[in-house]
Amino acid sequence: MDITAPPATGVRLPWAGLPATVRHAVEDMLGAPVTGAVTQHGGFSPGVASRLTLAGGRRAFVKAVSADTNADSPGMHRREAANTAALPPGTPAPRLLGTYDDGTWVVLAFEDIEGRQPQVPWRADELHRVLEAVASLSERLTPCPPGARPVAAAMATMFGGWQRLVDAGAADGPAAGRLDLWALRHLTALAEIASGWPEPASGDTLAHCDLRADNMLLTRDRVVFVDWPHARSAAPWFDLVMMLPSVAAQGGPDPEELFTGHPSAAGADRAGVTAVLAAAAGYFLEGSLGPPVPGIPTLRAFQHAQGVAALRWLRKRLGPALP
């Protein structure tokens, strides 16, 4: 398949662009002065994303953002810190070294992982590694660690995209030119199918809920999953439904074949999976219609590509039931 998703890009601020008081506080937290910083450009989070070298040779990866860059990002960084700190030992995720939060700037410091993001378009060998790692992650995080918010509660608003489009009269409004004709013809039916998503999506697995190529690192011997602000308790296959549209949009193979052959999907109820997929497609496509997001210039186009891939997958699953 062709690549339809743009690169995941956030507007990066260099380490030196942080206020001096913030940089000094981070150095105090890490226990050594910073002697080198290399900005990392992949991923949607805005602000600072830098690999730091400390005096004495230790390394750390630091993310930092203020509400001036993006109003929602400080809250996401705070959730990421809490979620990462609660991950069970042995989870393939960077270890949180510390946080700094002065009410304006929020900084997270992690262990630095010697790895790289998967190549896009996806290579078959790397996708195989990732899918095996997703299965292992699902097993490792079942049962769900205490305190995780259920996905049905956390995403109730986000997964109502089709119904909001129906209520807004999208079929006859300005959004009509930006939505698939099949989807416009079946808006009400899609909203009805998607409305059944909460029960099948629920479960006792901690799902990352935002797996994409830019949220994972391939090391010599493992796959490490990064960026955990959205982690929720969910069905063991929920991460696959959320991830595979981005795989398809970045040159990967048919999501249906990947899903049905994956260990995490064993025993999944077909109608339940279809309902969750329908809700995810509505989430991506409705989100893509929103205004540009400060500091994250390619997000809307990426959401559109995910939504188109999810909708294509959904049509395949529905077949003649929704011609």
PDB file of N, CA and C in Angstrom, residues 91-162:
ATOM      1  N   THR A  91       8.050  -3.566  32.158  1.00  0.00           N
ATOM      2  CA  THR A  91       7.329  -3.066  30.989  1.00  0.00           C
ATOM      3  C   THR A  91       8.328  -2.453  30.008  1.00  0.00           C
ATOM      4  N   PRO A  92       8.233  -2.771  28.718  1.00  0.00           N
ATOM      5  CA  PRO A  92       9.176  -2.215  27.748  1.00  0.00           C
ATOM      6  C   PRO A  92       8.869  -0.756  27.442  1.00  0.00           C
ATOM      7  N   ALA A  93       9.177   0.098  28.408  1.00  0.00           N
ATOM      8  CA  ALA A  93       8.957   1.530  28.297  1.00  0.00           C
ATOM      9  C   ALA A  93      10.108   2.235  29.000  1.00  0.00           C
ATOM     10  N   PRO A  94      10.474   3.439  28.576  1.00  0.00           N
ATOM     11  CA  PRO A  94      11.560   4.146  29.252  1.00  0.00           C
ATOM     12  C   PRO A  94      11.216   4.424  30.716  1.00  0.00           C
ATOM     13  N   ARG A  95      12.205   4.303  31.565  1.00  0.00           N
ATOM     14  CA  ARG A  95      12.013   4.560  32.992  1.00  0.00           C
ATOM     15  C   ARG A  95      11.972   6.064  33.231  1.00  0.00           C
ATOM     16  N   LEU A  96      10.997   6.510  34.021  1.00  0.00           N
ATOM     17  CA  LEU A  96      10.876   7.927  34.361  1.00  0.00           C
ATOM     18  C   LEU A  96      11.923   8.275  35.417  1.00  0.00           C
ATOM     19  N   LEU A  97      12.779   9.254  35.115  1.00  0.00           N
ATOM     20  CA  LEU A  97      13.835   9.663  36.040  1.00  0.00           C
ATOM     21  C   LEU A  97      13.393  10.789  36.961  1.00  0.00           C
ATOM     22  N   GLY A  98      12.447  11.600  36.510  1.00  0.00           N
ATOM     23  CA  GLY A  98      11.986  12.700  37.344  1.00  0.00           C
ATOM     24  C   GLY A  98      11.127  13.660  36.559  1.00  0.00           C
ATOM     25  N   THR A  99      10.479  14.569  37.266  1.00  0.00           N
ATOM     26  CA  THR A  99       9.625  15.568  36.633  1.00  0.00           C
ATOM     27  C   THR A  99       9.890  16.937  37.257  1.00  0.00           C
ATOM     28  N   TYR A 100       9.574  17.959  36.480  1.00  0.00           N
ATOM     29  CA  TYR A 100       9.625  19.342  36.952  1.00  0.00           C
ATOM     30  C   TYR A 100       8.346  20.015  36.492  1.00  0.00           C
ATOM     31  N   ASP A 101       7.689  20.733  37.383  1.00  0.00           N
ATOM     32  CA  ASP A 101       6.416  21.356  37.052  1.00  0.00           C
ATOM     33  C   ASP A 101       6.281  22.635  37.870  1.00  0.00           C
ATOM     34  N   ASP A 102       6.406  23.783  37.200  1.00  0.00           N
ATOM     35  CA  ASP A 102       6.288  25.059  37.911  1.00  0.00           C
ATOM     36  C   ASP A 102       4.939  25.724  37.656  1.00  0.00           C
ATOM     37  N   GLY A 103       4.013  24.958  37.077  1.00  0.00           N
ATOM     38  CA  GLY A 103       2.700  25.502  36.766  1.00  0.00           C
ATOM     39  C   GLY A 103       2.611  26.072  35.364  1.00  0.00           C
ATOM     40  N   THR A 104       3.749  26.394  34.788  1.00  0.00           N
ATOM     41  CA  THR A 104       3.807  26.864  33.401  1.00  0.00           C
ATOM     42  C   THR A 104       4.523  25.850  32.527  1.00  0.00           C
ATOM     43  N   TRP A 105       5.747  25.510  32.917  1.00  0.00           N
ATOM     44  CA  TRP A 105       6.525  24.499  32.212  1.00  0.00           C
ATOM     45  C   TRP A 105       6.400  23.157  32.904  1.00  0.00           C
ATOM     46  N   VAL A 106       6.186  22.111  32.109  1.00  0.00           N
ATOM     47  CA  VAL A 106       6.171  20.740  32.603  1.00  0.00           C
ATOM     48  C   VAL A 106       7.273  19.987  31.872  1.00  0.00           C
ATOM     49  N   VAL A 107       8.165  19.371  32.640  1.00  0.00           N
ATOM     50  CA  VAL A 107       9.316  18.677  32.068  1.00  0.00           C
ATOM     51  C   VAL A 107       9.323  17.239  32.569  1.00  0.00           C
ATOM     52  N   LEU A 108       9.506  16.299  31.660  1.00  0.00           N
ATOM     53  CA  LEU A 108       9.648  14.891  31.997  1.00  0.00           C
ATOM     54  C   LEU A 108      11.041  14.440  31.574  1.00  0.00           C
ATOM     55  N   ALA A 109      11.726  13.737  32.456  1.00  0.00           N
ATOM     56  CA  ALA A 109      13.044  13.187  32.140  1.00  0.00           C
ATOM     57  C   ALA A 109      12.971  11.668  32.207  1.00  0.00           C
ATOM     58  N   PHE A 110      13.423  11.027  31.133  1.00  0.00           N
ATOM     59  CA  PHE A 110      13.392   9.567  31.021  1.00  0.00           C
ATOM     60  C   PHE A 110      14.802   9.033  30.784  1.00  0.00           C
ATOM     61  N   GLU A 111      14.970   7.755  31.051  1.00  0.00           N
ATOM     62  CA  GLU A 111      16.195   7.125  30.604  1.00  0.00           C
ATOM     63  C   GLU A 111      16.267   7.219  29.086  1.00  0.00           C
ATOM     64  N   ASP A 112      17.467   7.405  28.560  1.00  0.00           N
ATOM     65  CA  ASP A 112      17.647   7.508  27.128  1.00  0.00           C
ATOM     66  C   ASP A 112      17.773   6.106  26.535  1.00  0.00           C
ATOM     67  N   ILE A 113      16.969   5.817  25.544  1.00  0.00           N
ATOM     68  CA  ILE A 113      16.955   4.497  24.907  1.00  0.00           C
ATOM     69  C   ILE A 113      17.747   4.567  23.599  1.00  0.00           C
ATOM     70  N   GLU A 114      18.725   3.697  23.476  1.00  0.00           N
ATOM     71  CA  GLU A 114      19.486   3.617  22.227  1.00  0.00           C
ATOM     72  C   GLU A 114      18.668   2.819  21.210  1.00  0.00           C
ATOM     73  N   GLY A 115      17.894   3.525  20.430  1.00  0.00           N
ATOM     74  CA  GLY A 115      17.057   2.864  19.440  1.00  0.00           C
ATOM     75  C   GLY A 115      16.582   3.864  18.402  1.00  0.00           C
ATOM     76  N   ARG A 116      15.779   3.385  17.473  1.00  0.00           N
ATOM     77  CA  ARG A 116      15.235   4.239  16.412  1.00  0.00           C
ATOM     78  C   ARG A 116      13.803   3.838  16.138  1.00  0.00           C
ATOM     79  N   GLN A 117      13.056   4.745  15.546  1.00  0.00           N
ATOM     80  CA  GLN A 117      11.690   4.446  15.146  1.00  0.00           C
ATOM     81  C   GLN A 117      11.697   3.480  13.959  1.00  0.00           C
ATOM     82  N   PRO A 118      10.643   2.676  13.807  1.00  0.00           N
ATOM     83  CA  PRO A 118      10.548   1.822  12.617  1.00  0.00           C
ATOM     84  C   PRO A 118      10.591   2.658  11.339  1.00  0.00           C
ATOM     85  N   GLN A 119      11.113   2.050  10.304  1.00  0.00           N
ATOM     86  CA  GLN A 119      11.151   2.745   9.023  1.00  0.00           C
ATOM     87  C   GLN A 119       9.752   2.838   8.426  1.00  0.00           C
ATOM     88  N   VAL A 120       9.499   3.947   7.761  1.00  0.00           N
ATOM     89  CA  VAL A 120       8.249   4.165   7.047  1.00  0.00           C
ATOM     90  C   VAL A 120       8.593   4.480   5.597  1.00  0.00           C
ATOM     91  N   PRO A 121       8.017   3.769   4.600  1.00  0.00           N
ATOM     92  CA  PRO A 121       6.990   2.738   4.752  1.00  0.00           C
ATOM     93  C   PRO A 121       7.498   1.527   5.534  1.00  0.00           C
ATOM     94  N   TRP A 122       6.548   0.861   6.186  1.00  0.00           N
ATOM     95  CA  TRP A 122       6.896  -0.254   7.060  1.00  0.00           C
ATOM     96  C   TRP A 122       7.640  -1.354   6.312  1.00  0.00           C
ATOM     97  N   ARG A 123       8.702  -1.835   6.926  1.00  0.00           N
ATOM     98  CA  ARG A 123       9.391  -3.024   6.446  1.00  0.00           C
ATOM     99  C   ARG A 123       8.759  -4.252   7.086  1.00  0.00           C
ATOM    100  N   ALA A 124       8.656  -5.330   6.349  1.00  0.00           N
ATOM    101  CA  ALA A 124       7.984  -6.538   6.846  1.00  0.00           C
ATOM    102  C   ALA A 124       8.654  -7.078   8.104  1.00  0.00           C
ATOM    103  N   ASP A 125       9.990  -7.083   8.145  1.00  0.00           N
ATOM    104  CA  ASP A 125      10.671  -7.640   9.310  1.00  0.00           C
ATOM    105  C   ASP A 125      10.452  -6.785  10.552  1.00  0.00           C
ATOM    106  N   GLU A 126      10.451  -5.468  10.378  1.00  0.00           N
ATOM    107  CA  GLU A 126      10.244  -4.594  11.530  1.00  0.00           C
ATOM    108  C   GLU A 126       8.802  -4.648  12.007  1.00  0.00           C
ATOM    109  N   LEU A 127       7.854  -4.730  11.089  1.00  0.00           N
ATOM    110  CA  LEU A 127       6.452  -4.851  11.488  1.00  0.00           C
ATOM    111  C   LEU A 127       6.229  -6.160  12.239  1.00  0.00           C
ATOM    112  N   HIS A 128       6.871  -7.234  11.801  1.00  0.00           N
ATOM    113  CA  HIS A 128       6.764  -8.516  12.506  1.00  0.00           C
ATOM    114  C   HIS A 128       7.274  -8.379  13.933  1.00  0.00           C
ATOM    115  N   ARG A 129       8.415  -7.726  14.103  1.00  0.00           N
ATOM    116  CA  ARG A 129       8.953  -7.501  15.452  1.00  0.00           C
ATOM    117  C   ARG A 129       7.964  -6.720  16.314  1.00  0.00           C
ATOM    118  N   VAL A 130       7.398  -5.677  15.739  1.00  0.00           N
ATOM    119  CA  VAL A 130       6.484  -4.821  16.495  1.00  0.00           C
ATOM    120  C   VAL A 130       5.225  -5.581  16.891  1.00  0.00           C
ATOM    121  N   LEU A 131       4.653  -6.329  15.964  1.00  0.00           N
ATOM    122  CA  LEU A 131       3.429  -7.067  16.275  1.00  0.00           C
ATOM    123  C   LEU A 131       3.680  -8.125  17.344  1.00  0.00           C
ATOM    124  N   GLU A 132       4.822  -8.782  17.311  1.00  0.00           N
ATOM    125  CA  GLU A 132       5.172  -9.716  18.383  1.00  0.00           C
ATOM    126  C   GLU A 132       5.299  -8.981  19.712  1.00  0.00           C
ATOM    127  N   ALA A 133       5.901  -7.798  19.684  1.00  0.00           N
ATOM    128  CA  ALA A 133       6.071  -7.026  20.908  1.00  0.00           C
ATOM    129  C   ALA A 133       4.732  -6.531  21.451  1.00  0.00           C
ATOM    130  N   VAL A 134       3.805  -6.178  20.563  1.00  0.00           N
ATOM    131  CA  VAL A 134       2.471  -5.761  21.012  1.00  0.00           C
ATOM    132  C   VAL A 134       1.760  -6.922  21.701  1.00  0.00           C
ATOM    133  N   ALA A 135       1.895  -8.128  21.161  1.00  0.00           N
ATOM    134  CA  ALA A 135       1.297  -9.304  21.812  1.00  0.00           C
ATOM    135  C   ALA A 135       1.906  -9.522  23.184  1.00  0.00           C
ATOM    136  N   SER A 136       3.226  -9.409  23.285  1.00  0.00           N
ATOM    137  CA  SER A 136       3.901  -9.577  24.573  1.00  0.00           C
ATOM    138  C   SER A 136       3.502  -8.489  25.553  1.00  0.00           C
ATOM    139  N   LEU A 137       3.365  -7.263  25.056  1.00  0.00           N
ATOM    140  CA  LEU A 137       2.954  -6.150  25.920  1.00  0.00           C
ATOM    141  C   LEU A 137       1.566  -6.398  26.495  1.00  0.00           C
ATOM    142  N   SER A 138       0.641  -6.860  25.641  1.00  0.00           N
ATOM    143  CA  SER A 138      -0.717  -7.145  26.094  1.00  0.00           C
ATOM    144  C   SER A 138      -0.727  -8.209  27.186  1.00  0.00           C
ATOM    145  N   GLU A 139       0.085  -9.248  27.008  1.00  0.00           N
ATOM    146  CA  GLU A 139       0.162 -10.300  28.027  1.00  0.00           C
ATOM    147  C   GLU A 139       0.754  -9.764  29.318  1.00  0.00           C
ATOM    148  N   ARG A 140       1.819  -8.967  29.196  1.00  0.00           N
ATOM    149  CA  ARG A 140       2.509  -8.452  30.379  1.00  0.00           C
ATOM    150  C   ARG A 140       1.613  -7.515  31.187  1.00  0.00           C
ATOM    151  N   LEU A 141       0.755  -6.766  30.506  1.00  0.00           N
ATOM    152  CA  LEU A 141      -0.070  -5.770  31.174  1.00  0.00           C
ATOM    153  C   LEU A 141      -1.482  -6.275  31.442  1.00  0.00           C
ATOM    154  N   THR A 142      -1.631  -7.584  31.499  1.00  0.00           N
ATOM    155  CA  THR A 142      -2.874  -8.222  31.934  1.00  0.00           C
ATOM    156  C   THR A 142      -2.569  -9.104  33.139  1.00  0.00           C
ATOM    157  N   PRO A 143      -3.211  -8.927  34.284  1.00  0.00           N
ATOM    158  CA  PRO A 143      -4.266  -7.938  34.539  1.00  0.00           C
ATOM    159  C   PRO A 143      -3.723  -6.516  34.592  1.00  0.00           C
ATOM    160  N   CYS A 144      -4.649  -5.584  34.413  1.00  0.00           N
ATOM    161  CA  CYS A 144      -4.294  -4.173  34.368  1.00  0.00           C
ATOM    162  C   CYS A 144      -3.788  -3.704  35.733  1.00  0.00           C
ATOM    163  N   PRO A 145      -2.716  -2.914  35.781  1.00  0.00           N
ATOM    164  CA  PRO A 145      -2.274  -2.343  37.051  1.00  0.00           C
ATOM    165  C   PRO A 145      -3.384  -1.524  37.704  1.00  0.00           C
ATOM    166  N   PRO A 146      -3.430  -1.459  39.016  1.00  0.00           N
ATOM    167  CA  PRO A 146      -4.487  -0.702  39.703  1.00  0.00           C
ATOM    168  C   PRO A 146      -4.476   0.772  39.321  1.00  0.00           C
ATOM    169  N   GLY A 147      -5.662   1.356  39.303  1.00  0.00           N
ATOM    170  CA  GLY A 147      -5.777   2.793  39.125  1.00  0.00           C
ATOM    171  C   GLY A 147      -5.988   3.275  37.710  1.00  0.00           C
ATOM    172  N   ALA A 148      -5.881   2.395  36.721  1.00  0.00           N
ATOM    173  CA  ALA A 148      -6.063   2.834  35.335  1.00  0.00           C
ATOM    174  C   ALA A 148      -7.538   3.149  35.073  1.00  0.00           C
ATOM    175  N   ARG A 149      -7.774   4.224  34.345  1.00  0.00           N
ATOM    176  CA  ARG A 149      -9.146   4.600  34.018  1.00  0.00           C
ATOM    177  C   ARG A 149      -9.673   3.718  32.905  1.00  0.00           C
ATOM    178  N   PRO A 150     -10.900   3.198  33.003  1.00  0.00           N
ATOM    179  CA  PRO A 150     -11.460   2.359  31.935  1.00  0.00           C
ATOM    180  C   PRO A 150     -11.589   3.132  30.623  1.00  0.00           C
ATOM    181  N   VAL A 151     -11.294   2.470  29.526  1.00  0.00           N
ATOM    182  CA  VAL A 151     -11.319   3.129  28.231  1.00  0.00           C
ATOM    183  C   VAL A 151     -12.721   3.615  27.877  1.00  0.00           C
ATOM    184  N   ALA A 152     -13.750   2.905  28.313  1.00  0.00           N
ATOM    185  CA  ALA A 152     -15.124   3.308  27.977  1.00  0.00           C
ATOM    186  C   ALA A 152     -15.463   4.659  28.578  1.00  0.00           C
ATOM    187  N   ALA A 153     -14.915   4.950  29.761  1.00  0.00           N
ATOM    188  CA  ALA A 153     -15.149   6.259  30.371  1.00  0.00           C
ATOM    189  C   ALA A 153     -14.226   7.310  29.784  1.00  0.00           C
ATOM    190  N   ALA A 154     -12.974   6.938  29.580  1.00  0.00           N
ATOM    191  CA  ALA A 154     -11.978   7.910  29.131  1.00  0.00           C
ATOM    192  C   ALA A 154     -12.238   8.407  27.719  1.00  0.00           C
ATOM    193  N   MET A 155     -12.791   7.553  26.855  1.00  0.00           N
ATOM    194  CA  MET A 155     -12.928   7.903  25.445  1.00  0.00           C
ATOM    195  C   MET A 155     -14.381   8.059  25.016  1.00  0.00           C
ATOM    196  N   ALA A 156     -15.287   8.171  25.987  1.00  0.00           N
ATOM    197  CA  ALA A 156     -16.709   8.262  25.656  1.00  0.00           C
ATOM    198  C   ALA A 156     -17.001   9.436  24.729  1.00  0.00           C
ATOM    199  N   THR A 157     -16.408  10.581  24.998  1.00  0.00           N
ATOM    200  CA  THR A 157     -16.643  11.749  24.146  1.00  0.00           C
ATOM    201  C   THR A 157     -15.914  11.607  22.817  1.00  0.00           C
ATOM    202  N   MET A 158     -14.653  11.215  22.845  1.00  0.00           N
ATOM    203  CA  MET A 158     -13.855  11.110  21.618  1.00  0.00           C
ATOM    204  C   MET A 158     -14.462  10.141  20.618  1.00  0.00           C
ATOM    205  N   PHE A 159     -15.051   9.055  21.117  1.00  0.00           N
ATOM    206  CA  PHE A 159     -15.585   8.030  20.223  1.00  0.00           C
ATOM    207  C   PHE A 159     -17.023   8.296  19.790  1.00  0.00           C
ATOM    208  N   GLY A 160     -17.506   9.504  19.978  1.00  0.00           N
ATOM    209  CA  GLY A 160     -18.846   9.864  19.513  1.00  0.00           C
ATOM    210  C   GLY A 160     -18.833  10.652  18.223  1.00  0.00           C
ATOM    211  N   GLY A 161     -17.787  10.499  17.421  1.00  0.00           N
ATOM    212  CA  GLY A 161     -17.622  11.335  16.237  1.00  0.00           C
ATOM    213  C   GLY A 161     -18.722  11.220  15.216  1.00  0.00           C
ATOM    214  N   TRP A 162     -19.122   9.986  14.882  1.00  0.00           N
ATOM    215  CA  TRP A 162     -20.175   9.822  13.871  1.00  0.00           C
ATOM    216  C   TRP A 162     -21.482  10.473  14.315  1.00  0.00           C
TER     217      TRP A 162
END
